[in-house]
Coordinates of C-alpha atoms in Angstrom, one line a residue:
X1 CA 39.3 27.2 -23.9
X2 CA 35.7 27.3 -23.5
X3 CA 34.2 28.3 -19.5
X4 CA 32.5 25.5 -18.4
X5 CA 31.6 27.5 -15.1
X6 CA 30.3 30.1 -17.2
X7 CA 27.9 27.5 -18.9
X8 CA 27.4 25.8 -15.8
X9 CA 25.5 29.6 -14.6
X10 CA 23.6 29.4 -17.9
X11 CA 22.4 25.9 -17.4
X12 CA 21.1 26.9 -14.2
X13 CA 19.7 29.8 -15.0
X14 CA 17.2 27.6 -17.8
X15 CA 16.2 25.5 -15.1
X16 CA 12.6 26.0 -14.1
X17 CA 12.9 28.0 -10.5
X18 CA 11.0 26.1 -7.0
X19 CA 8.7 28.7 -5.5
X20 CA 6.7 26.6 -3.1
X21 CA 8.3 25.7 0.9
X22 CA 8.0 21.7 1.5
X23 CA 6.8 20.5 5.1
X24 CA 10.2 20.2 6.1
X25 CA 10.5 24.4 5.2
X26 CA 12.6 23.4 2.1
X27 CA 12.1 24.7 -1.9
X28 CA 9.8 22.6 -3.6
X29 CA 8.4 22.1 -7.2
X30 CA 4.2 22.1 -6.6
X31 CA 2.8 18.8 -8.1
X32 CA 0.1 19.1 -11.0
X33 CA -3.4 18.6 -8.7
X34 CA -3.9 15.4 -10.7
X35 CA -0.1 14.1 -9.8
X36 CA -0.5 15.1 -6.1
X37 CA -4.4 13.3 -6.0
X38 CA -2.9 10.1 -7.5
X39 CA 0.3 10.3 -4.6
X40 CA -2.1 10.4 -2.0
X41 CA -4.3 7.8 -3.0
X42 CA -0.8 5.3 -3.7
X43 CA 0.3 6.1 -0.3
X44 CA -2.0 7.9 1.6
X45 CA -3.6 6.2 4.9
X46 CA -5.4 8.8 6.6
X47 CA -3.2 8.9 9.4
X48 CA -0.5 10.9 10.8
X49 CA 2.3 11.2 9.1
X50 CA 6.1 12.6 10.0
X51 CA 5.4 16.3 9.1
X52 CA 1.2 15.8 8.8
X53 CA -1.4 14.4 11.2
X54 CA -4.4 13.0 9.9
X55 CA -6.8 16.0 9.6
X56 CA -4.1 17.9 7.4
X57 CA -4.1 14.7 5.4
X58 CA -7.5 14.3 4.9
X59 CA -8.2 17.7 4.0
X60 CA -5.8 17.5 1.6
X61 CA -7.0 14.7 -0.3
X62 CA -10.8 16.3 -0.1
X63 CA -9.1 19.6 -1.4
X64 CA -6.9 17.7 -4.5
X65 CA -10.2 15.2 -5.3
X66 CA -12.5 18.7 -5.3
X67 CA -9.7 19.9 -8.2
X68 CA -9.9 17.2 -10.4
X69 CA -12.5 15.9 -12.7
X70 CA -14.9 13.8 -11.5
X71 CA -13.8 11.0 -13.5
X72 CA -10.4 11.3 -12.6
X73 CA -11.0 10.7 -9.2
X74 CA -13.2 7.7 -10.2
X75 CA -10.0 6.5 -11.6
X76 CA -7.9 6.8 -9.2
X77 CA -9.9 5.3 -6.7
X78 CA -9.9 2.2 -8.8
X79 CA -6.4 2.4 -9.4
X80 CA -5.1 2.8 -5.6
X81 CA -7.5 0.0 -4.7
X82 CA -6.5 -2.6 -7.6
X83 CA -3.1 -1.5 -8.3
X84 CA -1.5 0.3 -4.7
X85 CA -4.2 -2.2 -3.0
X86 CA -5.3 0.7 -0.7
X87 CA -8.2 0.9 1.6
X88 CA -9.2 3.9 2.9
X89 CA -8.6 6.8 0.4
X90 CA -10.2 4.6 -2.2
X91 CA -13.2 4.6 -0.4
X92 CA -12.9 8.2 0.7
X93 CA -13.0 9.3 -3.6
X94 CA -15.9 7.2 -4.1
X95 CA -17.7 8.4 -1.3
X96 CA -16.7 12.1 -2.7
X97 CA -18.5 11.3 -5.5
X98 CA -21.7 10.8 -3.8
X99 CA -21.9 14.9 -3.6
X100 CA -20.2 15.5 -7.4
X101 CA -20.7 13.2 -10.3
X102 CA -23.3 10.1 -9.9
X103 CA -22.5 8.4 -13.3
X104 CA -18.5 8.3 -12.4
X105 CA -19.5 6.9 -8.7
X106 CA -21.6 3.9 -10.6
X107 CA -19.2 2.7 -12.6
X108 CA -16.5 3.2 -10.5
X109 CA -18.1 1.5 -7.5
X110 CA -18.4 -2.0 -7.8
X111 CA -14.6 -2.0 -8.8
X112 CA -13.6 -0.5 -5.8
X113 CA -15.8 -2.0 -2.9
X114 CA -14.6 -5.5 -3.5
X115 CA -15.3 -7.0 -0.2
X116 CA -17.1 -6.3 2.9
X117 CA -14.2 -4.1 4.7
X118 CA -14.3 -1.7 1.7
X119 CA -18.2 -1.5 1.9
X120 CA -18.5 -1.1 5.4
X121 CA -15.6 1.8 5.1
X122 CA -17.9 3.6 2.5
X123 CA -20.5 3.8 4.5
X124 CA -18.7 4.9 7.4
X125 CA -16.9 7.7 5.1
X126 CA -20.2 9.2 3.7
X127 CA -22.3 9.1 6.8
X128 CA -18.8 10.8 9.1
X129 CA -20.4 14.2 7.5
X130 CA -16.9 14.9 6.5
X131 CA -17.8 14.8 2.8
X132 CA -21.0 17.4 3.4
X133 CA -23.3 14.9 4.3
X134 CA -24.0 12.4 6.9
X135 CA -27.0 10.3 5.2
X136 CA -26.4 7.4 2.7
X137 CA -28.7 9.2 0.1
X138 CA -31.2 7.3 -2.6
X139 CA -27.8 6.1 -5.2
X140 CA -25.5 5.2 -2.7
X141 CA -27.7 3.2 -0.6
X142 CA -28.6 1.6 -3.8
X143 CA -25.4 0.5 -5.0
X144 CA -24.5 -0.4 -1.1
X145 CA -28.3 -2.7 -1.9
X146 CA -27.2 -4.6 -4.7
X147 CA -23.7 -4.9 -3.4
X148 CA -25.4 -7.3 -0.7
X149 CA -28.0 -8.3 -2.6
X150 CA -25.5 -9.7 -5.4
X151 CA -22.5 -11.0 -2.5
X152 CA -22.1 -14.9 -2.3
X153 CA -23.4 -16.2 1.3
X154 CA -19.6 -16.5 1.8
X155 CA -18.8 -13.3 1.5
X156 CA -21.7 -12.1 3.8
X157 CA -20.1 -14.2 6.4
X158 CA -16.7 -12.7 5.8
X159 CA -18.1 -9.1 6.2
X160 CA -19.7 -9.9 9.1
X161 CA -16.7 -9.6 10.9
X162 CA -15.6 -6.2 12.3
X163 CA -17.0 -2.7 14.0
X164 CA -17.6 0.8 13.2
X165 CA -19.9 0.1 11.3
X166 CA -20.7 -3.5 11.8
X167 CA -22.1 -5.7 8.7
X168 CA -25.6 -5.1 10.7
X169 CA -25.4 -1.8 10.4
X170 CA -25.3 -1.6 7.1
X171 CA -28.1 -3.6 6.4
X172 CA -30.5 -2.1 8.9
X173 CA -29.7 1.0 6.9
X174 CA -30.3 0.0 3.6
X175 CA -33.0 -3.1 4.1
X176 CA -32.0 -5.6 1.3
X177 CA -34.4 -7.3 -0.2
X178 CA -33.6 -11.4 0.2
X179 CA -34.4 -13.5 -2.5
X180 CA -35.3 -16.5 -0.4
X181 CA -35.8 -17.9 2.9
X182 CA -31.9 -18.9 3.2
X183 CA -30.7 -15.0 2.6
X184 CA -33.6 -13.8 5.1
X185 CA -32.2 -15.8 7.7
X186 CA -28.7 -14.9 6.8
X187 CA -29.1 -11.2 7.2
X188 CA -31.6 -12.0 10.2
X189 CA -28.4 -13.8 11.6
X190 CA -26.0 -11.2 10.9
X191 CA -28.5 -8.3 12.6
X192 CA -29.3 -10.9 15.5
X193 CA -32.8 -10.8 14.9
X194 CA -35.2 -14.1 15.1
X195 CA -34.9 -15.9 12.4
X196 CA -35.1 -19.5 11.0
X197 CA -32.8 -22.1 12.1
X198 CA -33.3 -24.5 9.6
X199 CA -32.9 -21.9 6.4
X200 CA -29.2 -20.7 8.0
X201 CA -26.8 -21.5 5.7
X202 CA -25.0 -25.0 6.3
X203 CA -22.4 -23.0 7.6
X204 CA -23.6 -20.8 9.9
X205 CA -26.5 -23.5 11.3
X206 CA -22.9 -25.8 12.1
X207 CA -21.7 -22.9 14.1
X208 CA -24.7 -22.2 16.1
X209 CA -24.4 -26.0 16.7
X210 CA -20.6 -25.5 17.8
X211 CA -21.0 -22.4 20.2
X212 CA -23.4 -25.1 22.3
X213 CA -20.7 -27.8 22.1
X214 CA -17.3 -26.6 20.9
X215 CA -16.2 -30.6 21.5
X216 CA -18.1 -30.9 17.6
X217 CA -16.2 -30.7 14.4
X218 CA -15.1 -26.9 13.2
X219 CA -17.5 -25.4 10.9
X220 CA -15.5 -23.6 7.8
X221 CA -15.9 -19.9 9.1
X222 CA -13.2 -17.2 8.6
X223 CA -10.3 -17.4 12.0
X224 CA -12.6 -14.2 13.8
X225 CA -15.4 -16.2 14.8
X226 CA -13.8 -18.4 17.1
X227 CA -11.3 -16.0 18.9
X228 CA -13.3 -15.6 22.1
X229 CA -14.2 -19.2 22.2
X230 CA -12.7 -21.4 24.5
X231 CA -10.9 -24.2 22.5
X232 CA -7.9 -26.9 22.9
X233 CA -5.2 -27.1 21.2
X234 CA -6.2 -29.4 18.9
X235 CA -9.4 -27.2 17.2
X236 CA -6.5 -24.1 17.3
X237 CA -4.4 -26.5 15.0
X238 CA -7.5 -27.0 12.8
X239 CA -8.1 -23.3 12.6
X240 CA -4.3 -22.8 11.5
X241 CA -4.7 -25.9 9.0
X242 CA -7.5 -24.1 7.4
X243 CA -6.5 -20.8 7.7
X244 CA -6.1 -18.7 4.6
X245 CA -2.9 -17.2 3.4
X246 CA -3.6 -13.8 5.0
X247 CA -5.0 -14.9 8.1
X248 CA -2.2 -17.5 8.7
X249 CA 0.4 -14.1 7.9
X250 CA -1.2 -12.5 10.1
X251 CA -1.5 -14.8 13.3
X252 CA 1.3 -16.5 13.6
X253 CA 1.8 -15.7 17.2
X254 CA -1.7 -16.2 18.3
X255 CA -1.0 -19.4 16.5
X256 CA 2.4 -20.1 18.4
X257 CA 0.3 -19.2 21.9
X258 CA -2.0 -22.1 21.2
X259 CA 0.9 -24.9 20.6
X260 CA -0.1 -25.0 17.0
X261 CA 3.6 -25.3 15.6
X262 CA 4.0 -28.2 18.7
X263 CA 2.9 -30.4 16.0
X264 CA 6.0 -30.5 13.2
X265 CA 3.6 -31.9 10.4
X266 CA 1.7 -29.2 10.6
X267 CA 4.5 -27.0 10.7
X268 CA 6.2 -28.0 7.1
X269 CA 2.5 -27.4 6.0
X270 CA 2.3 -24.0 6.9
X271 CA 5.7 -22.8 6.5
X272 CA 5.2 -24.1 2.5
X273 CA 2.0 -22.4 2.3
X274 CA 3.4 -19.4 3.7
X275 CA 5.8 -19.4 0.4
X276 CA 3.5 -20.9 -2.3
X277 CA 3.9 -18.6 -5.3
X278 CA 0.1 -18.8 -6.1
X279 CA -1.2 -18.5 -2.5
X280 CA 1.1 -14.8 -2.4
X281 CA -0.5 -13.9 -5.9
X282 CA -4.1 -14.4 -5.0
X283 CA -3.9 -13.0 -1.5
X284 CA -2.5 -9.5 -3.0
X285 CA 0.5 -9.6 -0.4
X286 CA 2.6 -6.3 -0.5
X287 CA 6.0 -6.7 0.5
X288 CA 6.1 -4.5 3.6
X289 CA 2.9 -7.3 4.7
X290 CA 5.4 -9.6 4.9
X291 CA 8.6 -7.1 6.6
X292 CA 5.5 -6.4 8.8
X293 CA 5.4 -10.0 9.5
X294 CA 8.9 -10.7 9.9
X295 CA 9.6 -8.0 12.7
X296 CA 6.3 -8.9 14.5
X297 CA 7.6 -12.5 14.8
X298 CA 7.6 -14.0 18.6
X299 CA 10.3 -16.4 20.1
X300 CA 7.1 -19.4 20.0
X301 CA 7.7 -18.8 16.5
X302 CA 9.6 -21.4 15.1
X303 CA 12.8 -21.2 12.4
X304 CA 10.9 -22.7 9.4
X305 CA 8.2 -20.6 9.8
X306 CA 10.6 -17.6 9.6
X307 CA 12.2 -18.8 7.1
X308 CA 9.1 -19.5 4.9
X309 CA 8.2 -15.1 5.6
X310 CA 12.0 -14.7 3.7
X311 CA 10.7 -17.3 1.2
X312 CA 7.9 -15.5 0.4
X313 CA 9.5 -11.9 0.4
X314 CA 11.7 -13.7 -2.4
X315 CA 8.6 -14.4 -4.4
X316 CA 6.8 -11.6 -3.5
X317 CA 9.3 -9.1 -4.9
X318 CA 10.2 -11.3 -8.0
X319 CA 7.9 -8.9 -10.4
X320 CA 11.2 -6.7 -10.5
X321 CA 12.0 -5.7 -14.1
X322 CA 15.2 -6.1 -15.8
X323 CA 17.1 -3.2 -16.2
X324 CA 20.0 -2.3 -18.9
X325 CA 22.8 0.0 -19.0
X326 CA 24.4 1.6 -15.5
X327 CA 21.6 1.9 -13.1
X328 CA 22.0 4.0 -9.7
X329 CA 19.3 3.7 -6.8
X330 CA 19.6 6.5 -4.2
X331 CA 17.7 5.7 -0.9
X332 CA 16.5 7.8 1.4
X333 CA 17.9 6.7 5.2
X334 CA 17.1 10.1 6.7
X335 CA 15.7 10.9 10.7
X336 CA 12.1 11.3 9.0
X337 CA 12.1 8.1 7.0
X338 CA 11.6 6.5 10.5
X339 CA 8.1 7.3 10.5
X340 CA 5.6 4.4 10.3
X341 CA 4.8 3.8 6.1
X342 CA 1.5 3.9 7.0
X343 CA 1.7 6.4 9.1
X344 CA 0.9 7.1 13.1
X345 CA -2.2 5.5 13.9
X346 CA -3.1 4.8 17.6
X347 CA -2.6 1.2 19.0
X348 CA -2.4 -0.1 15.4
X349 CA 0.6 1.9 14.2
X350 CA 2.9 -0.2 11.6
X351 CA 6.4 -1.6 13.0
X352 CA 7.4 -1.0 9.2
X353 CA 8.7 2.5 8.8
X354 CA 9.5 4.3 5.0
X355 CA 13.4 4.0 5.5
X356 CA 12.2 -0.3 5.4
X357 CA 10.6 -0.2 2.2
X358 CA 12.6 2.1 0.2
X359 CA 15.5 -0.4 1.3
X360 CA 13.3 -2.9 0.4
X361 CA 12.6 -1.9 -3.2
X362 CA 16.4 -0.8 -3.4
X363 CA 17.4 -4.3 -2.6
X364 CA 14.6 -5.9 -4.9
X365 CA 15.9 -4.1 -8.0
X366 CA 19.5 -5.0 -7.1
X367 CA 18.6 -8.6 -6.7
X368 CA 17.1 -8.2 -10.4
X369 CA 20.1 -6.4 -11.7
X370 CA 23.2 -7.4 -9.6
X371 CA 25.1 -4.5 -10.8
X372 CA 22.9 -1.8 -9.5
X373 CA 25.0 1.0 -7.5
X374 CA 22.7 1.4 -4.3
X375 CA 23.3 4.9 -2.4
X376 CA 22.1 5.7 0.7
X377 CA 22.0 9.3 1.9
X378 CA 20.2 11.9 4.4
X379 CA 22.6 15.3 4.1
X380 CA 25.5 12.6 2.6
X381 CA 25.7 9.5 0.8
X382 CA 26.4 6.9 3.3
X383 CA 29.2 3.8 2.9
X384 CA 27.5 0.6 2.5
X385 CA 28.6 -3.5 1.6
X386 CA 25.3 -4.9 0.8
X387 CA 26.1 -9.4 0.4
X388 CA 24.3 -10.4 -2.9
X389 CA 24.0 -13.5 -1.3
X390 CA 21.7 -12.7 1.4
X391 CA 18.3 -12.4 1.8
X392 CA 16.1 -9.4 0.3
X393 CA 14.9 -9.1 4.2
X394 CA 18.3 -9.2 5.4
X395 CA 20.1 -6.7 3.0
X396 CA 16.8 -4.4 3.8
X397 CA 17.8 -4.5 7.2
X398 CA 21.0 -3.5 6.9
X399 CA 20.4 -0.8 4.6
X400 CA 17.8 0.7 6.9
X401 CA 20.0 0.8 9.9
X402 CA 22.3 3.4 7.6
X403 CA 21.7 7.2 8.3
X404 CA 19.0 9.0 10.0
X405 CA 20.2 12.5 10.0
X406 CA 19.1 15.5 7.7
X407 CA 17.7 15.1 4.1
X408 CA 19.8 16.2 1.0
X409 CA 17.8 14.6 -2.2
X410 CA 20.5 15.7 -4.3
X411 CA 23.1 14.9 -2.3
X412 CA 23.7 11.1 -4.3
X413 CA 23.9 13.0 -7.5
X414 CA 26.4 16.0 -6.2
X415 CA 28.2 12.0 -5.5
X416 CA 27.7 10.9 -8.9
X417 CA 28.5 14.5 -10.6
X418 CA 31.9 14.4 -8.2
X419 CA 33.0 11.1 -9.6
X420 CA 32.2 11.6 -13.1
X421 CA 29.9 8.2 -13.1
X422 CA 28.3 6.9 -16.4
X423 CA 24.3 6.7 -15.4
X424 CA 21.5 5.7 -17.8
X425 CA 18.6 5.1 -14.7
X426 CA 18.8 6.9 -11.1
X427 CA 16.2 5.7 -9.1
X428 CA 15.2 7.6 -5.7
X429 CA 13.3 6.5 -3.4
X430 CA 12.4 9.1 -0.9
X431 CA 9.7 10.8 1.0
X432 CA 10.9 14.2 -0.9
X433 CA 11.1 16.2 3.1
X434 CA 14.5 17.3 1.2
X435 CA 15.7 20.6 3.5
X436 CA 19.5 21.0 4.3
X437 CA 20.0 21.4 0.7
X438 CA 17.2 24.1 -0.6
X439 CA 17.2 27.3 0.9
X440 CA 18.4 29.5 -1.4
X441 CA 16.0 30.8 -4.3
X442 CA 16.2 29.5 -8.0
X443 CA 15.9 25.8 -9.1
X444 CA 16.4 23.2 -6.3
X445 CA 19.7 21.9 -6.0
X446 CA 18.3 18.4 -6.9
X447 CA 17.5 19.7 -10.3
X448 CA 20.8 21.9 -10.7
X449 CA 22.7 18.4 -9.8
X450 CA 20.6 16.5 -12.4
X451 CA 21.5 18.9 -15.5
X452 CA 24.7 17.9 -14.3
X453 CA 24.5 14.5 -15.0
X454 CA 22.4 14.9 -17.9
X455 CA 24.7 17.0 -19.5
X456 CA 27.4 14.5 -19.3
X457 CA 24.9 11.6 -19.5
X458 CA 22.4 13.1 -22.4
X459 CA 19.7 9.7 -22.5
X460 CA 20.0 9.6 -18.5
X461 CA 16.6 9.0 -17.0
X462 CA 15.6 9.6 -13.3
X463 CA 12.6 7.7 -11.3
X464 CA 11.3 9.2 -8.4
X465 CA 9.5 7.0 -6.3
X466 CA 8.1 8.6 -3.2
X467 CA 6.5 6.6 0.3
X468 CA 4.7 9.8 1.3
X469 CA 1.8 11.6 0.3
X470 CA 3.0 15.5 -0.3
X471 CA 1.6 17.9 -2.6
X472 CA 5.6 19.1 -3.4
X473 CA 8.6 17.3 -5.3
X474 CA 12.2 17.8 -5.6
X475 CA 12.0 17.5 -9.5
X476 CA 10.3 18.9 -12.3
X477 CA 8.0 15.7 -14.1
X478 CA 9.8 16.0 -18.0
X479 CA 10.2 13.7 -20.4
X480 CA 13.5 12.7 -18.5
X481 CA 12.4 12.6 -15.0
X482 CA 9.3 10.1 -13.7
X483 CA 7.2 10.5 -11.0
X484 CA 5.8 6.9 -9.1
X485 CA 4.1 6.9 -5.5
X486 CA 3.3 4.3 -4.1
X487 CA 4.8 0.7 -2.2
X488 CA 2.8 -1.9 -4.2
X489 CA 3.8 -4.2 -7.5
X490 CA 2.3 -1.6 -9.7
X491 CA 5.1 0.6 -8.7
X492 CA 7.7 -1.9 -10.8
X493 CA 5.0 -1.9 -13.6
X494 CA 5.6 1.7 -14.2
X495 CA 9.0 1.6 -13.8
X496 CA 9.7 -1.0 -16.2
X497 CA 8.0 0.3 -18.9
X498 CA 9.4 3.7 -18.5
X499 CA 13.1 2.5 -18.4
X500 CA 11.9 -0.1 -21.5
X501 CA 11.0 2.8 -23.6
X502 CA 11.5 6.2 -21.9
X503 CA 9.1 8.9 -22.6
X504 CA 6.9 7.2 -25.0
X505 CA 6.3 5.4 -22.5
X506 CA 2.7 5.9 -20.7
X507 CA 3.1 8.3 -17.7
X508 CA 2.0 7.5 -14.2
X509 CA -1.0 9.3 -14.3
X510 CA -1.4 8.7 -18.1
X511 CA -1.9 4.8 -16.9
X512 CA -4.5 6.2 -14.5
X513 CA -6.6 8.0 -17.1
X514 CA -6.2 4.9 -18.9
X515 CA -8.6 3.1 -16.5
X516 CA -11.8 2.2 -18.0
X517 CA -14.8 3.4 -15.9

């Protein structure tokens, strides 16, 4: 009889040996610098995560962009603001840029700095002197030119709102040139300079007008310019009438404060525009927005209103491919999945935490494909009844409240390997702090557990999908095994068409270099 333990030893010994120590002090498989630039940018917020505080994080990402081609961090920045919707590392690359590769940073730029928050975080990266300079310098503070130069009035207005720097800021740095007596007023207006009163915009000229006699009609301005007036309850029902999608998301208990849901007309209103399909699509709504939502909630807040957030979570997640065969989704539920997703940021720290969203997208692709196996684990894999009939929000709830101990990444395959389970996809969603499981020397015992399975499952494929930016894994990238980062649609994008057509199927960071400057 042959020795299976005896080719169990050899199978092991072929498997590539971890050599690096992982935050958490565990064995760990380095990323490519490329893999580990693209991780950070997906999930990557510049602020403290469970086992990194913001510095270490930046540094980081200024280390991984300095090893990578100029154009590939062009890319990237354009992918993690169009695809992962990021804000800030996007606009850290580009501002990178400024010191490296000026052809890469004008093609790139326009299709990153999208709206007036981006710009105004460019600036404020390159002139931090964190990048090796503290000066806009003659090509950036030409793009940052025509960027205001071609924005609609509209948007002008939009990016007027907000600090650090402010909208006037920017332009006493750069002195656009206006094209007409209406822009000269408008950026006048916006650096509170004189200007002319009767070449304002409509807009802005009815706002003037209101700040003298809020008892007028509302002028169309984005929700921020009326916050420290004094209004009735009446112009705060207005406001929420013609709020838009993110703005009402974002509200809703500033809204409840000012009797706006006192009127039930209104009410059904918002609560359907809350869960129109298109209004979710054009407002680029991730579904940890809406978790975020959900848990911030008040008791003003009425039922409808709550429901229409699970509504839209429904919608919102309903880009979830279609899976064949037996798929397996192992979720991380460990003590450091707790952290904030976006990680530690004072007074504005997310009540959404990585154990929230990996449930999340655990429950999404089981509401896809009913028959999905869903493990939760930290050192073990954990029991779990998940209803099919409840709601994505409520089944992510549940599953999040599983666990919080240790982290053993291969601890739902030892599971599967010990019961002799048929897989074609695992899918693990983790922030790869794996520990309790890695201390010896040799391969990790995540891989060791995979050739398991793949040896009794030979076209088994595995996804790894992590929250956190790290510069380790738990796995070895291989035809077989798929790295993702990231908490955005473009996470399911990749993931279908890897488990559509495996490897010929265009890698992560393949779709990345794809990207046309």
């Amino acid at each position: 009889m042959a020795n299976f333990k005896m080719f169990e030893s050899i199978r092991g010994a072929l498997l590539k040996p971890a050599t690096m120590r992982n935050e958490a002090g565990g064995l760990a498989y380095v990323r490519s610098p490329d893999t580990a630039l693209a991780l950070y940018a997906a999930t990557g917020c510049l602020n403290g995560t469970f086992y990194a505080d913001d510095e270490t994080q930046l540094q980081r990402v200024l280390q991984l962009a300095g090893e990578a081609s100029a154009e590939f961090v062009a890319k990237t920045a354009i992918y993690a603001r169009q695809k992962a919707h990021m804000k800030d590392v996007p606009a850290l690359l580009l501002a990178t840029l400024t010191m490296r590769n000026g052809d890469a940073l004008e093609r790139a730029f326009a299709k990153v700095i999208d709206n007036g928050r981006m710009l105004r975080n460019f600036v404020q990266i390159v002139r931090s002197g964190r990048i090796g300079r503290k000066s806009l310098g003659s090509q950036p503070k030409r793009l940052v030119q025509r960027w205001l130069e071609q924005a609609s009035v509209d948007a002008i207005i939009a990016a007027a709102v907000g600090q650090a720097p402010s909208l006037g800021d920017v332009i006493k740095m750069v002195h656009p040139k206006p094209v007409d007596a209406q822009r000269a007023a408008l950026y006048a207006w916006v650096i509170d300079k004189p200007y002319s009163a009767d070449a304002l915009p409509a807009k802005l000229q009815a706002y003037e007008a209101f700040k003298r006699n809020v008892d007028q009609e509302l002028p169309d301005l984005p929700f921020q310019y009326f916050s420290a007036l004094q209004l009735d309850a009446a112009q705060w029902k207005m406001i929420a009438a013609n709020a838009s999608w993110q703005t009402l998301r974002m509200n809703l208990n500033v809204f409840a404060r000012h009797a706006v849901f006192e009127d039930e007309e209104l009410t059904k209103v918002l609560a359907a525009r809350l869960c129109d399909p298109q209004r979710i699509e054009r407002a680029r709504v991730l579904p940890y927005q809406l978790m975020t939502a959900f848990f911030a909630v008040g008791p003003k807040v009425p039922e409808s209103i709550k429901q229409a957030l699970q509504d839209a979570m429904e919608i919102a997640t309903r880009n979830v491919p279609v899976l064949t065969g037996n798929v397996v989704v192992a979720v991380d539920v460990s003590g450091s999945m707790r952290s904030p997703v976006t990680g530690f940021r004072k007074g504005a720290t997310s009540v959404v935490r990585c154990v929230d969203v990996a449930a999340l997208i655990a429950v999404s692709l089981r509401r896809a494909n009913p028959a999905t196996q869903v493990l939760p684990f930290d050192t073990c894999v954990h029991a779990t009844s998940l209803k099919p009939d409840a709601s994505v929000m409520a089944q992510a709830a549940e599953l999040a409240n599983t666990g919080g101990g240790g982290t053993s990444v291969s601890a739902p395959l030892a599971a599967i390997n010990a019961g002799k389970q048929k897989v074609d996809l695992l899918v693990v969603v983790s922030d790869n702090a794996s520990w309790k499981d890695t201390r010896s020397g040799g391969a990790t015992q995540t891989m060791q557990e995979w050739a398991r399975i793949r040896a009794r499952c030979p076209m088994a494929r595995m996804i790894c999908i992590d929250l956190q930016p790290t510069a380790t894994s738990q796995t070895v990238e291989s035809p077989d095994v798929l790295h993702i980062g990231g908490f955005s649609d473009a996470v399911f994008e990749v993931l279908a068409g890897y488990a559509a057509h495996g490897e010929t199927a265009p890698r992560w960071v393949e779709q990345i270099e794809a990207i046309a400057l």
